[in-house]
Structure formats: C-alpha cells, structure tokens
Short mmCIF file of C-alpha atoms and ligand atoms in Angstrom, two decimals:
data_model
loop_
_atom_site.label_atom_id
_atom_site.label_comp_id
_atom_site.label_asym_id
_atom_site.label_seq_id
_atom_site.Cartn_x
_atom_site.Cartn_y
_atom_site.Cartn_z
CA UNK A 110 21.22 -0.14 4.24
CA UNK A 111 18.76 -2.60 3.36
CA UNK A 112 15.15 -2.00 3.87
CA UNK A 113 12.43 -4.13 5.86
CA UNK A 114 8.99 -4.07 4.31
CA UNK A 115 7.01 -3.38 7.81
CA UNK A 116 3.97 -6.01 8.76
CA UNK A 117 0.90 -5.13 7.27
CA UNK A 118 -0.92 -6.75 10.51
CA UNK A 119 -0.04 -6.36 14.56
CA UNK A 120 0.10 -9.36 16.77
CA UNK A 121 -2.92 -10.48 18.75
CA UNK A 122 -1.27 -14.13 19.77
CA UNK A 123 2.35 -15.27 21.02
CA UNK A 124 4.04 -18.10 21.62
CA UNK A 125 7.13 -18.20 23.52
CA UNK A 126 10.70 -19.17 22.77
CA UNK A 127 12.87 -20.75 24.88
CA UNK A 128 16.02 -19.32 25.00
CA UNK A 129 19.42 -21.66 25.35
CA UNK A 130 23.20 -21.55 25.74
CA UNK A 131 25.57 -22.62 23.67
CA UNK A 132 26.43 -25.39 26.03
CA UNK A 133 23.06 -26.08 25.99
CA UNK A 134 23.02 -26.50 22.13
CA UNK A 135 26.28 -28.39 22.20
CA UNK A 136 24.47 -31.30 24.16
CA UNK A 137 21.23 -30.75 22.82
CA UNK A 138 22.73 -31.46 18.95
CA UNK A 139 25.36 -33.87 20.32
CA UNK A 140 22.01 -36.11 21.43
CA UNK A 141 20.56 -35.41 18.00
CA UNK A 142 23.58 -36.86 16.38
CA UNK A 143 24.54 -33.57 14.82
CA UNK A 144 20.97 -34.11 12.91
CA UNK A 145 19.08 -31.42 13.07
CA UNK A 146 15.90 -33.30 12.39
CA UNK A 147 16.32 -35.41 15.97
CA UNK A 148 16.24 -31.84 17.88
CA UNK A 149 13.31 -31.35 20.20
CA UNK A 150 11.63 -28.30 18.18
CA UNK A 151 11.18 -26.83 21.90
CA UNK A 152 15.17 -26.41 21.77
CA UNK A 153 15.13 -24.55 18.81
CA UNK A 154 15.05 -20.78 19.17
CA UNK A 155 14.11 -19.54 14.93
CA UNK A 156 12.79 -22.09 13.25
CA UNK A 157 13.91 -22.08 9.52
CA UNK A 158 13.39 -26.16 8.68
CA UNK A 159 10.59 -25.30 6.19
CA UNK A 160 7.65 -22.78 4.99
CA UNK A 161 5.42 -25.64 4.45
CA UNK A 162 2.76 -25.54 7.35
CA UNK A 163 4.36 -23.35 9.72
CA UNK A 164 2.74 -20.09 8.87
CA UNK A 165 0.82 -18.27 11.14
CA UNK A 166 -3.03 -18.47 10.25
CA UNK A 167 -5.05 -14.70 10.80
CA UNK A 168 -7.87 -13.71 13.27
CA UNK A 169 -10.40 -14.64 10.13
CA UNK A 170 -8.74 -17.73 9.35
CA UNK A 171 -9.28 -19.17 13.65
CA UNK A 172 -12.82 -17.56 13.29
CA UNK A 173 -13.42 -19.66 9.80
CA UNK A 174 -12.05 -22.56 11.88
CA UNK A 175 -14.70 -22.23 14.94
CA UNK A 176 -17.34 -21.74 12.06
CA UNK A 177 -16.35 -24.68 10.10
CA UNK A 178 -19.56 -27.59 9.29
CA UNK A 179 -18.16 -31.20 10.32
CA UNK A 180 -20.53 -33.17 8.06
CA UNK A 181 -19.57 -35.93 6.38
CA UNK A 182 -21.15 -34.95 3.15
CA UNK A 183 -21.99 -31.81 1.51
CA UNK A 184 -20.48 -29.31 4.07
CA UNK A 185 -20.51 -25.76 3.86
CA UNK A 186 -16.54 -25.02 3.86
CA UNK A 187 -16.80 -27.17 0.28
CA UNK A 188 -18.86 -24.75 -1.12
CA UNK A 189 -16.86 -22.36 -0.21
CA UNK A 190 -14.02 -23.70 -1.35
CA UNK A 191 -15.51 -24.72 -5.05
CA UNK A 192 -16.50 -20.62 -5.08
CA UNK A 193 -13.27 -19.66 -4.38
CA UNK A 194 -11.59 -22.55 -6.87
CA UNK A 195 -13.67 -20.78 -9.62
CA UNK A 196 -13.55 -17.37 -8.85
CA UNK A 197 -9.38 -17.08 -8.11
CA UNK A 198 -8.37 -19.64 -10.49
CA UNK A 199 -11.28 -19.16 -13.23
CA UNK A 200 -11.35 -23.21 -13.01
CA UNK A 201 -14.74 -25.20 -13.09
CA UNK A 202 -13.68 -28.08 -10.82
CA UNK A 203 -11.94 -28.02 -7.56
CA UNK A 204 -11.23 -31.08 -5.14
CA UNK A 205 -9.65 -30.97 -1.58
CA UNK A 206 -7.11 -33.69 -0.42
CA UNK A 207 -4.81 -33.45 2.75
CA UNK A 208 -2.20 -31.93 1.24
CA UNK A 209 0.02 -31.59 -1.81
CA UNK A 210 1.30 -35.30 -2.35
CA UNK A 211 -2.00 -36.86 -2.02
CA UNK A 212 -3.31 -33.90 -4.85
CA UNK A 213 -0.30 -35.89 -6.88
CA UNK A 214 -1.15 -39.49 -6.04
CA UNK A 215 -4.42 -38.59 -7.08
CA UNK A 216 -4.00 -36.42 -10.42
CA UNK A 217 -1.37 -37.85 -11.63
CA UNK A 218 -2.49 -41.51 -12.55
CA UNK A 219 -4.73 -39.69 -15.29
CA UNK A 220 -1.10 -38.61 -16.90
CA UNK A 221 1.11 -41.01 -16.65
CA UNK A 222 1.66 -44.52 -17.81
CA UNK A 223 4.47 -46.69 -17.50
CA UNK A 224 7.76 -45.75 -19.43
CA UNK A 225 6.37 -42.71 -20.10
CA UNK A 226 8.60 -39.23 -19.82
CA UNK A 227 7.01 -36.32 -17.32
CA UNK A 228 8.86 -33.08 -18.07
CA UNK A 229 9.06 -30.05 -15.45
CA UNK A 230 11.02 -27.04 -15.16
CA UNK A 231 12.17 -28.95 -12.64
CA UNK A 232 9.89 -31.81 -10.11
CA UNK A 233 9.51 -31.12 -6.40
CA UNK A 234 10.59 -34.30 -4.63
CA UNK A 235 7.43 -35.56 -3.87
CA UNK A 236 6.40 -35.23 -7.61
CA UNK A 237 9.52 -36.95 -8.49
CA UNK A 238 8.46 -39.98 -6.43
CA UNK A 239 4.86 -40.08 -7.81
CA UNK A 240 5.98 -40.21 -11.01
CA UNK A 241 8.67 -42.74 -10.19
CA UNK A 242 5.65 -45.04 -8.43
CA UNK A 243 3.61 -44.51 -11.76
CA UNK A 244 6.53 -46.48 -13.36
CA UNK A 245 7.59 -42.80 -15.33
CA UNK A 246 10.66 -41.06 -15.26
CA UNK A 247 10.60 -36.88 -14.39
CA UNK A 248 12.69 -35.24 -16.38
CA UNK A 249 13.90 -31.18 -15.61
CA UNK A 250 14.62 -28.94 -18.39
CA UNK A 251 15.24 -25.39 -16.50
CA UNK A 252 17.27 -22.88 -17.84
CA UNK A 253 20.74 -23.28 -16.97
CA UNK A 254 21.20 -20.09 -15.37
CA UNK A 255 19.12 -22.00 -12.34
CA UNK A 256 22.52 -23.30 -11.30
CA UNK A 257 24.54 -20.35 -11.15
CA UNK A 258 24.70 -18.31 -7.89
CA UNK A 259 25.29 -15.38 -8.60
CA UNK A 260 24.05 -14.03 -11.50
CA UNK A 261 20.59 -12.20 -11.40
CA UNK A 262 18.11 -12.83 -13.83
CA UNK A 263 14.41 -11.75 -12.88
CA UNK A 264 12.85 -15.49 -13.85
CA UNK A 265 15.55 -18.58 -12.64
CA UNK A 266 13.14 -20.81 -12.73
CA UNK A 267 11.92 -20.46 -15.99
CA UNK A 268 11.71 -24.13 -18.43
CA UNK A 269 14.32 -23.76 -20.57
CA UNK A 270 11.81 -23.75 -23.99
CA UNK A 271 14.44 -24.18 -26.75
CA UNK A 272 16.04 -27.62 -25.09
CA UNK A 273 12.16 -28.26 -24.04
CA UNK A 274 11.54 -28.97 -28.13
CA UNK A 275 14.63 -30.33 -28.61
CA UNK A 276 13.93 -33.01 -25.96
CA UNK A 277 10.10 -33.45 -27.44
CA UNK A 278 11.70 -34.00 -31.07
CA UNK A 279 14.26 -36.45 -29.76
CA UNK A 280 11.86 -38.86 -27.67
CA UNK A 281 8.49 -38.01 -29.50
CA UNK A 282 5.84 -36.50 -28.40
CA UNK A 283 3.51 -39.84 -27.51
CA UNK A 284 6.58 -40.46 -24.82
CA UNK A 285 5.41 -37.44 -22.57
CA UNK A 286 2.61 -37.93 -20.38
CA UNK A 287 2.54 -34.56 -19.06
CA UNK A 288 4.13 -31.25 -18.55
CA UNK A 289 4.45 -29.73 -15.05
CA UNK A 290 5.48 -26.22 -14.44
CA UNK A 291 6.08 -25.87 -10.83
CA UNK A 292 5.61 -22.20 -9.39
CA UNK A 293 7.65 -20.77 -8.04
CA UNK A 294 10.27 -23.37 -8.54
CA UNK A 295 10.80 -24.70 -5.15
CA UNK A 296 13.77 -27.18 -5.97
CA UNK A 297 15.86 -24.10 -7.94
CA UNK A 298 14.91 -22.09 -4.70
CA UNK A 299 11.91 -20.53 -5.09
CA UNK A 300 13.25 -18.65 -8.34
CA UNK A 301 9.68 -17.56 -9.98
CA UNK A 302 8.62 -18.44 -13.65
CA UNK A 303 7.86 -15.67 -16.07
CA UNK A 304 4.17 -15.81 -17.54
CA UNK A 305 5.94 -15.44 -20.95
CA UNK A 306 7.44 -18.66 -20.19
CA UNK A 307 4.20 -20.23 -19.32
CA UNK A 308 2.75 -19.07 -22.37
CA UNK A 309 5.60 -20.04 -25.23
CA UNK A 310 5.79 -23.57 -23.23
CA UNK A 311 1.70 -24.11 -23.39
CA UNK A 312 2.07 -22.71 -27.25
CA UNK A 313 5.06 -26.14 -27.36
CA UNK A 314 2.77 -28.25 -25.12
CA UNK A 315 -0.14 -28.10 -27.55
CA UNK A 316 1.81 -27.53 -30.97
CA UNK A 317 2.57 -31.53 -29.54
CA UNK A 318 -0.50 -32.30 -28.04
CA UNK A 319 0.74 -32.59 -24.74
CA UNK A 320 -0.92 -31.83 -21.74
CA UNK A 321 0.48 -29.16 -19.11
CA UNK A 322 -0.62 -28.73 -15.57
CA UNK A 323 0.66 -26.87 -12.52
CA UNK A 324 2.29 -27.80 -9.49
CA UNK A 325 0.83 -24.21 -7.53
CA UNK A 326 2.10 -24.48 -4.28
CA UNK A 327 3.88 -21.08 -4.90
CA UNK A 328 1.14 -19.42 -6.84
CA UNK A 329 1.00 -15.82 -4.92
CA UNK A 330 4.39 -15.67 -4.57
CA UNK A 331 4.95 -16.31 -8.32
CA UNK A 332 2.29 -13.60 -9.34
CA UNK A 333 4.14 -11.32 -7.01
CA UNK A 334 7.25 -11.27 -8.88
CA UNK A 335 5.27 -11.39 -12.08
CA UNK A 336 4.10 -8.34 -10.92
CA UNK A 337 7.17 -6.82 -9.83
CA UNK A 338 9.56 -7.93 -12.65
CA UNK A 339 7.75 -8.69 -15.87
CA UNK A 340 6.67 -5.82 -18.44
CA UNK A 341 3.12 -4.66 -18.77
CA UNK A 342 2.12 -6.35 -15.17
CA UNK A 343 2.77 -3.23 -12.62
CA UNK A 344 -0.87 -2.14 -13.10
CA UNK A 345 -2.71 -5.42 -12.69
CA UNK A 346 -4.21 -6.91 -9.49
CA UNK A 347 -2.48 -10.05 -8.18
CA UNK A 348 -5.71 -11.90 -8.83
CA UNK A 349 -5.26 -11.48 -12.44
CA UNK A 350 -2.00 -12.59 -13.13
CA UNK A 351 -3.22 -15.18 -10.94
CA UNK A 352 -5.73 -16.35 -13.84
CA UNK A 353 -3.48 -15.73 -16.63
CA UNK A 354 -1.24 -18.02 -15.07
CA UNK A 355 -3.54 -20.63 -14.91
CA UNK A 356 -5.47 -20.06 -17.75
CA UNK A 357 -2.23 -21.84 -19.68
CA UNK A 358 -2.84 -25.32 -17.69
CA UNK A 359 -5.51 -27.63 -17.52
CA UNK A 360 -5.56 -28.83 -14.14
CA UNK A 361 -3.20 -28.29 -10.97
CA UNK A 362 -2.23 -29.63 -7.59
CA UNK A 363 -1.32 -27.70 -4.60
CA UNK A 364 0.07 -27.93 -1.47
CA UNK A 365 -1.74 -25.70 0.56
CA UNK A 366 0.76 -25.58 3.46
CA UNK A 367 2.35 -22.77 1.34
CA UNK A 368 0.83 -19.74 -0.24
CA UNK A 369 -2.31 -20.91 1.28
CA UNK A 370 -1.25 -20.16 4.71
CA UNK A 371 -2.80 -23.52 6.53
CA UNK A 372 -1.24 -25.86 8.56
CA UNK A 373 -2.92 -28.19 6.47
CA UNK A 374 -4.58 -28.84 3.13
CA UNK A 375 -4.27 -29.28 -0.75
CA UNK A 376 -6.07 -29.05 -3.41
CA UNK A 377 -6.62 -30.12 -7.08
CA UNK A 378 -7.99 -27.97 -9.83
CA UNK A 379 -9.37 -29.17 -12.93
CA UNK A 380 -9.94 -26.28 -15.88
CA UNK A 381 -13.18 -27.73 -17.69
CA UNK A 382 -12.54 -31.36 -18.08
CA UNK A 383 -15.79 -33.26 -16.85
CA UNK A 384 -14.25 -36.90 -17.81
CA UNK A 385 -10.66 -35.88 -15.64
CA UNK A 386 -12.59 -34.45 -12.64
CA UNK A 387 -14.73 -37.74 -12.74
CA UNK A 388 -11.51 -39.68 -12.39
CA UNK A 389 -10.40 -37.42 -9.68
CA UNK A 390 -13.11 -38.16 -8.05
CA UNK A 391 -12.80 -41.51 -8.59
CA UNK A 392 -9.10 -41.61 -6.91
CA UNK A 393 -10.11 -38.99 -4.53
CA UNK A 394 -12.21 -41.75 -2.10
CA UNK A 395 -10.63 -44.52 -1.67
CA UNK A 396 -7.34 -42.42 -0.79
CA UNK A 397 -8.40 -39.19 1.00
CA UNK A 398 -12.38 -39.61 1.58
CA UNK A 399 -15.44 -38.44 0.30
CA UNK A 400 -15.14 -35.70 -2.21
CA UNK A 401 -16.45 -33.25 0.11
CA UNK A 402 -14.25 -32.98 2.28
CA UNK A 403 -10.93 -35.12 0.71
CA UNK A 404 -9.16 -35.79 4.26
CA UNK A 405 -9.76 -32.59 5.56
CA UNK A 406 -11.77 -32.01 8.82
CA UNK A 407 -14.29 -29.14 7.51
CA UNK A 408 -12.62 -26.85 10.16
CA UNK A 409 -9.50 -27.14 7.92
CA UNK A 410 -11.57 -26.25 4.54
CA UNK A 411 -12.36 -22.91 5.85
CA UNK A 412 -9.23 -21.42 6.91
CA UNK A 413 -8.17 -22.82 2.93
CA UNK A 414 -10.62 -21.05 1.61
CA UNK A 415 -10.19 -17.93 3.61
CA UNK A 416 -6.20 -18.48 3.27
CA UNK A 417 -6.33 -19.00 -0.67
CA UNK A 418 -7.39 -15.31 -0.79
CA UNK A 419 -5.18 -13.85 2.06
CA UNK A 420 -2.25 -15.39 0.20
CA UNK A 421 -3.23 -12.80 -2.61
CA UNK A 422 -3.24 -9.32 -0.92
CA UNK A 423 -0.29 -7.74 -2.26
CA UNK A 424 0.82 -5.76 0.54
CA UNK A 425 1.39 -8.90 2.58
CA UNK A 426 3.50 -10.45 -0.54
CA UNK A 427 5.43 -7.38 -0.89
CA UNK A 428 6.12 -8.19 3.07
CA UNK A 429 6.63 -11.95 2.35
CA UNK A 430 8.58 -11.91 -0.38
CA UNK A 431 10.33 -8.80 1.21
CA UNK A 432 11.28 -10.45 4.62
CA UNK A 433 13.49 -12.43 2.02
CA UNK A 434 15.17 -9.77 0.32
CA UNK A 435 15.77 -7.91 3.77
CA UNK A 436 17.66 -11.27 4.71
CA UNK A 437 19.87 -11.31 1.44
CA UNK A 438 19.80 -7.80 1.33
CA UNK A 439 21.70 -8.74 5.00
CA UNK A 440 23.84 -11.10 4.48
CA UNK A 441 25.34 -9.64 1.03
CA UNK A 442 26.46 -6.08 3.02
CA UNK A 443 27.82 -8.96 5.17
CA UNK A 444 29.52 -10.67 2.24
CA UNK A 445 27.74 -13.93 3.32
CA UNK A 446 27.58 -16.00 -0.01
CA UNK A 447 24.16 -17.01 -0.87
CA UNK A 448 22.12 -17.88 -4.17
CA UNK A 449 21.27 -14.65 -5.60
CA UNK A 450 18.81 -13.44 -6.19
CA UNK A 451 16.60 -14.80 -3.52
CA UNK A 452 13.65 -16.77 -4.36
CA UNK A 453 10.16 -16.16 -2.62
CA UNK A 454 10.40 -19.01 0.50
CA UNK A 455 13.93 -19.27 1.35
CA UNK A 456 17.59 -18.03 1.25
CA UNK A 457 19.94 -20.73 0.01
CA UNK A 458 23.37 -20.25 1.80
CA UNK A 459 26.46 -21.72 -0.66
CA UNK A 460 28.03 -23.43 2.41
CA UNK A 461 30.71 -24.57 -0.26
CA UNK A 462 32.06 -21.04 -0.97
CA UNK A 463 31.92 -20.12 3.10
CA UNK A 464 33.28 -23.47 3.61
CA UNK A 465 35.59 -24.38 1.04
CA UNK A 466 38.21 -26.45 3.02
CA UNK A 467 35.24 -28.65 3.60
CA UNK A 468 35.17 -31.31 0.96
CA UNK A 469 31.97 -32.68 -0.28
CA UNK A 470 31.78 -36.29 1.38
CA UNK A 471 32.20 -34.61 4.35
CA UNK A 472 29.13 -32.41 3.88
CA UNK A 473 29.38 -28.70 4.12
CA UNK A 474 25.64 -27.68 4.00
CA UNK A 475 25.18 -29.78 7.02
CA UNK A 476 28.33 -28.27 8.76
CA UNK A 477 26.61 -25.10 8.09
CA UNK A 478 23.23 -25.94 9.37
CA UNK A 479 24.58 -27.51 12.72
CA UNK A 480 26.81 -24.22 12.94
CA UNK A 481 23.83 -22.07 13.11
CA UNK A 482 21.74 -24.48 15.31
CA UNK A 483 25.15 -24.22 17.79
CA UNK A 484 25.75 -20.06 17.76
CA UNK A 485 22.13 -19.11 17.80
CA UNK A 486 19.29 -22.18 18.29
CA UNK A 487 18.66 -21.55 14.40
CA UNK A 488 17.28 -24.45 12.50
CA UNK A 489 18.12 -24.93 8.78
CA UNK A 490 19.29 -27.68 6.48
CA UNK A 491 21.36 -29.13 4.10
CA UNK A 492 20.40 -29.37 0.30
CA UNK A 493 23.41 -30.63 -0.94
CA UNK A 494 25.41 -33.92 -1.00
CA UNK A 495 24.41 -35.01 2.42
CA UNK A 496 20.96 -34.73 0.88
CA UNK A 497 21.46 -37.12 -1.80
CA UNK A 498 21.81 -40.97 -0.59
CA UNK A 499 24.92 -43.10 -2.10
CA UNK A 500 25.07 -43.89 -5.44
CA UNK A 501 22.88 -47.53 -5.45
CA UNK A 502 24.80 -48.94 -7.88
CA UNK A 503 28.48 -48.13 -6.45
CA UNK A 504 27.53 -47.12 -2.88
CA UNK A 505 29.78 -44.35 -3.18
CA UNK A 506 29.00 -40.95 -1.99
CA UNK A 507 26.95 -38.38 -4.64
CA UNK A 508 28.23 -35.74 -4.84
CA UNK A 509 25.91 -32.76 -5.00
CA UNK A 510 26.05 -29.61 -8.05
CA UNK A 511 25.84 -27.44 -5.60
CA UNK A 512 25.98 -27.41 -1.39
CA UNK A 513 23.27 -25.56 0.24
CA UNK A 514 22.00 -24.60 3.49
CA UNK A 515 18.35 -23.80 3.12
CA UNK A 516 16.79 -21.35 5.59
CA UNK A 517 13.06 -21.43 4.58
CA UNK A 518 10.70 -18.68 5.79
CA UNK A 519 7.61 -19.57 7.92
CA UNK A 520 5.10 -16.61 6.69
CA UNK A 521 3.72 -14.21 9.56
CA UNK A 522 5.99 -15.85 11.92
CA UNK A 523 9.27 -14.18 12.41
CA UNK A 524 9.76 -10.32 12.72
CA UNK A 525 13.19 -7.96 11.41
CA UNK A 526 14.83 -8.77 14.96
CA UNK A 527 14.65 -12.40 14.31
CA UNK A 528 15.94 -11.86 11.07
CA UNK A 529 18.99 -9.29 12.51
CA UNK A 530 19.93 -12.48 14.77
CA UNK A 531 19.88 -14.79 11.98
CA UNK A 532 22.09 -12.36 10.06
CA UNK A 533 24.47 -11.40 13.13
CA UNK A 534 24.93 -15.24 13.36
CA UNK A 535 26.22 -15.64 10.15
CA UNK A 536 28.83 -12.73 10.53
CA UNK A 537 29.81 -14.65 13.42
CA UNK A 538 30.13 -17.98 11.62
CA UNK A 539 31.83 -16.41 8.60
CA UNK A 540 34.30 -15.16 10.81
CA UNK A 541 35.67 -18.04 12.13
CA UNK A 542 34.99 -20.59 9.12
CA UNK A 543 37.87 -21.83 8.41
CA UNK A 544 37.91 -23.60 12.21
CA UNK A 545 34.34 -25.37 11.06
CA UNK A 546 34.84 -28.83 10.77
CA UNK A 547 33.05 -31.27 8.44
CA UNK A 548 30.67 -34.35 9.63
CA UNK A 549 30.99 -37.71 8.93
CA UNK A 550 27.81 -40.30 9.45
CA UNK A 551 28.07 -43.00 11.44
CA UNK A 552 24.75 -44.44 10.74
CA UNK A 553 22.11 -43.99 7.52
CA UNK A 554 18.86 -45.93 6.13
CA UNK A 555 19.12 -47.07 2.63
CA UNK A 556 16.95 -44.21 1.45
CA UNK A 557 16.26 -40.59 2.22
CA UNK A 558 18.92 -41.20 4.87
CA UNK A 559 19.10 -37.42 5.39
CA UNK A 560 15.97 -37.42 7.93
CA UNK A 561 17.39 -39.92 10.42
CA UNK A 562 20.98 -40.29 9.87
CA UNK A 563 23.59 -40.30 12.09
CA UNK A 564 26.66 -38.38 12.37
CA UNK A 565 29.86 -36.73 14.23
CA UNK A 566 32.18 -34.23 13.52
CA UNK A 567 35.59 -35.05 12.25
CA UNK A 568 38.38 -33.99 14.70
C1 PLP B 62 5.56 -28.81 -0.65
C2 PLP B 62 5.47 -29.08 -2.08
C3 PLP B 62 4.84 -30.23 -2.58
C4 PLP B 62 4.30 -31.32 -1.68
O1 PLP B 62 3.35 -30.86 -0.83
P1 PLP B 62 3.09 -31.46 0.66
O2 PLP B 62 1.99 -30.63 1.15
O3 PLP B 62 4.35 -31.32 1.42
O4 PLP B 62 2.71 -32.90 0.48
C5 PLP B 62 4.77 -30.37 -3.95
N1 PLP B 62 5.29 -29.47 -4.78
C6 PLP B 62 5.90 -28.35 -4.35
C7 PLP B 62 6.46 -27.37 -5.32
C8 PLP B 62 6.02 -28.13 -2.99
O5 PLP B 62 6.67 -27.04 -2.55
#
C-alpha cells in the first residue's frame, strides 16, 4: 500500500465542483471537438491541464494581497521582493515581469545573437521560441536515460556533461551564447537535476567561457529531491541547497506560476552583474513597465514574495512532491504504465503502451486524455505526436519519441480522494483499452495546432 503524505495545512476556503454524467461528458467533449482545451473549465470535475497558476495561494499570501502598495513607482511589495531575491537566492539584483516568458524575452537578448547555439538540458517551449525569435537555435543535451520509462535513476534530468563537451569542441565555444539548466526539467517531466551536475557543467561552462543561467521555475521542487536523493544533503535546510544551486549561475528567469505558488508573476535574477541588470532594466520598460513593479499590480508582488518562501518549507514539498508519488505509487499496484519515476509536477501516462493498437497518426495521448475527461470529468493532455504540428517541409504527420498523457498537479488544490478517483479511473480505462479508439482531426492552424484543433474519433 502506498502512502499519502497528509496536508500540512486545513482548509479555510472551497470552491465547488460540479459534478456530471457521462452523457453529460459525451456532449460536453463532442462540442469541444474531442479537444480538451474547448471544454468549459466549469464542466470539468479534477483539473489536471497544468501546475502553472492554478495553485491555491495561503491565508498569508490573500492577507499580503489586501496589504499590497499600488504605486506606480517605488512600492513596498518591490522591496520586499529585492529582500527576498537576495536573501533566498544570495543574488544582488532581482526584477519582476508578468511571468516566465516575458523574464525570457527580456534576459535573453543579453545572450543570444543571431546563429548562435543555446544549449539546455533540455528548453521549455517557451524558451525554445525565444531563442528561435533571437534568430538562435536551442539545442538539448540530457542524458539519455530521460527517454526511457522505466528505469529509475534519482536525477533524469540531468545535462548529459560528457556529450555537453563533445558538442562545445565540435561547434566552438564562441558559437554558444548561453547555457540554460532548467530545474526541474519540465519538458523530461519534471525529472530533477543533481547539484553535482550543476556543478561539473558550470566547471565546462567556464573552462569555455560560457555563460550559464537558470530557467527556476522548479527551484523548490528541485532542492527537494536534492535533498532527498543526493549524498551529503539530508541534513541541510532547503534554503541552502537552494543557494548552492544558484550560486553555479549568473542570472535566472522564473515563472512564478510554479514553485512560487501565484496565479501570477516572474521574475529575473541577476548574481552581481551591474552592466546585465542595467540592460534588464533597459528591456524590462518598454515590455513589462517600470522596474518596480514589471507588469505586476503590487497586490501580485506580495503574495510572490510571501510565496517564494512558502514554496521552501519542506514539509509542504515532502506533501507536493509526495501527492505525486502517492499517484504513481497508485497507478503502478494498478499496473497503469507511466514514466517512472515521477517527476515533481506531473505523472506522464505512456498512452502508447496502454494503447498500443492505437497507431501514432491517430494520436494515443489524446485518446487517453479524452478517455479520462469521458469516465470521470478529468482534464489532462497529450504530449506526444498530436502535440507536434506536421512536418513543414513534407506536411506529413511527426511522429512523437514517446506518447504521453500529462496529468500535471495544481499544488494545495486536490486532496488523496481526488487522487483515488483519478486512479480508480484509470483501472477502469485500462480495463477496457483495447475498445479505445484513436482520433483523427478534422481541422488544425498551421502552428501549435494542438490548442484549437479539431477532431473525431475514428469508427
Ligand atoms: C512554465 C515555464 C516557463 C514559462 O513560464 P510562463 O509563466 O508560462 O510564461 C518557462 N520555463 C519552464 C521550465 C516552465 O515550466
């Protein structure tokens, strides 16, 4: 029997579900066009599109809110905010912006020219795209183990530091505008990165003179598992791995919508760098707003500031990151395939081993995610080929590595019942899975089609 890490906090606020039939959900997804992105949210009974901005924000955090200064310039919540930039991440320079792609658009011009190479463990989409509009190209190095399901290794989302060198000695070091270590590494689901790994690819980074930043978005939860998994780190407080991690980059960007627990909010860090925070600044008005409060309202800057350190308390990540495990812990007793070991957000389902008869162009992960939507109002989605657009050149379909069905965790949201019905569903689905039909789309945009597309099942 798998165990649930208990809240560490009671519930002082609800808000009600609507519960609905399956006939219900039948017409509700037919109208959606079998995309779960076109359902009415108010039809949806667990919620499990995404972690980013859904969490629940604490007592303190609504009180910070009612407290927070509205001026223009020089509010109080900044301060705040700069004290808790210095203090949690040991960096000089701190600047909000509305939330993690506009901490990219704004950082990342300082990197990256054209033609230039930026190298990651592996780029969140958004990051992919800013580098893309900077004229660069984002390359992933992550170990390879990142793509296999079911083997456990305690860091997945490590860079993979041997291939890292070889790729620097290939293309030469001048080529690569930047290093980005994302953590945890959302795109290989969640999978944390060691801080040995940090360190040996810093030690690369400046044996080349190459710079090396962090996407944080995932910065408690990685510092959890650092905690949890890597030698010598049991004893420490959370707030100190915290500043060992980012003691080995130079700047970062966050979404705050994460770890940070805001609906939202993000945030760029700069290390010491006077001359790099001066062009933050720089970027930071014309596309967010004044520096002090960088397209926030200054309600928003203190529940960040107050969330930045609630994100930290290690009872509630042992009950974060827990609510995960109790899921896979679930669904493997179940024999439910899923990417093991769990990451710190989400619990990938491999829709292509429950699904097999389901071929790839006609989109398993999305068969999954509408199967779940129809036998219990859940809401997940697809990360696989119905993610990925046709091929430009051919317009053929892509066909994913891999064919997921993502259910991300909202933190403070969902309680062990919520997860015993997601769990129960999937029995339920599993059982009879070889009826499940695939989808085929009737209508898509050019790009990221997978938002608005258009489908039907295949009789
Ligand atoms: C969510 C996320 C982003 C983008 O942040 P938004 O707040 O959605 O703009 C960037 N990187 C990672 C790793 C993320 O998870």
């Amino acid at each position: 029997m798998v165990k649930y890490v208990a809240e560490p906090f009671k519930i002082k606020m609800v808000e009600p579900l609507k519960m609905t039939t399956r006939e219900e959900r039948e017409e509700k997804l037919k109208a959606a066009n079998y995309n779960v992105f076109g359902l009415d949210s108010d039809d949806v009974y667990i919620d499990c599109l995404t972690d980013s901005g859904t969490g629940a924000m604490s007592d303190t955090q609504w009180a910070g809110m009612m407290a927070g200064d509205e001026s223009y310039a020089g509010a109080r919540g900044y301060r705040k905010l700069m004290k808790a930039v210095k203090d949690i991440f040991g960096y000089e320079f701190g600047q909000p912006v509305h939330q993690g792609r506009a901490a990219e658009q704004v950082l990342l011009p300082s990197y990256l020219k054209k033609g230039q190479k930026c190298v990651s463990n592996m780029h969140f989409d958004t990051t992919r795209g800013h580098v893309g509009l900077l004229g660069a190209k984002a390359i992933d190095i992550v170990v390879p183990e990142a793509k296999d399901t079911s083997t456990y290794l305690p860091f997945k989302g490590n860079m993979d530091t041997k291939r890292l060198e070889a790729y620097i000695n290939e293309v030469g070091a001048d080529q690569i505008g930047v290093i980005i270590m994302t953590i945890t590494n959302n795109s290989a689901g969640g999978q944390p990165v060691s801080m040995e790994n940090l360190r040996t690819t810093k030690a690369i980074a400046d044996k080349h003179g190459i710079p090396m930043i962090i996407d944080a978005a995932r910065y408690a939860e990685n510092a959890h598992f650092i905690r949890e998994r890597e030698e010598g780190y049991q004893d420490k407080e959370i707030i100190d791995i915290v500043r060992e991690m980012f003691s080995y980059a130079e700047a970062f960007t966050m979404s705050a919508k994460k770890d940070a627990i805001v609906n939202m909010g993000g945030l760029i860090g700069v290390k010491d760098s006077e001359e790099l925070y001066i062009k933050v600044k720089g970027l930071t008005i014309p596309y967010e707003g004044f520096v002090t409060y960088g397209g926030l309202a200054g309600r928003d800057l203190e529940a960040l500031s107050i969330g930045l350190y609630e994100g930290l308390d290690k009872d509630y990540l042992k009950y974060r990151v827990g609510q995960i495990e109790y899921l896979g812990g679930r669904l493997k007793e179940l024999g439910v395939p899923f990417q093991y070991p769990v990451g710190g957000h989400a619990v990938f389902l491999d829709a292509k081993a429950l699904l097999p008869h389901i071929p790839y162009y006609q989109f398993p992960g999305q068969a999954l995610a509408c199967e779940l939507y129809l036998e219990a109002g859940i809401r997940a989605c697809d990360i696989g080929s119905y993610l990925l657009d046709l091929d430009p050149e051919t317009g053929e379909q892509l066909e994913s590595e891999m064919e997921f069905t993502r259910l991300a965790i909202p933190r403070r949201v969902y309680t062990q019942a919520h997860f015993d019905v997601i769990a129960e569903a999937l029995k339920n689905i599993k059982e009879r899975a070889s009826e499940i039909k695939g989808y085929e789309i009737t209508w898509q945009a050019p790009v990221l089609r997978h938002f608005t597309a258009k489908l039907k099942p295949i009789e």
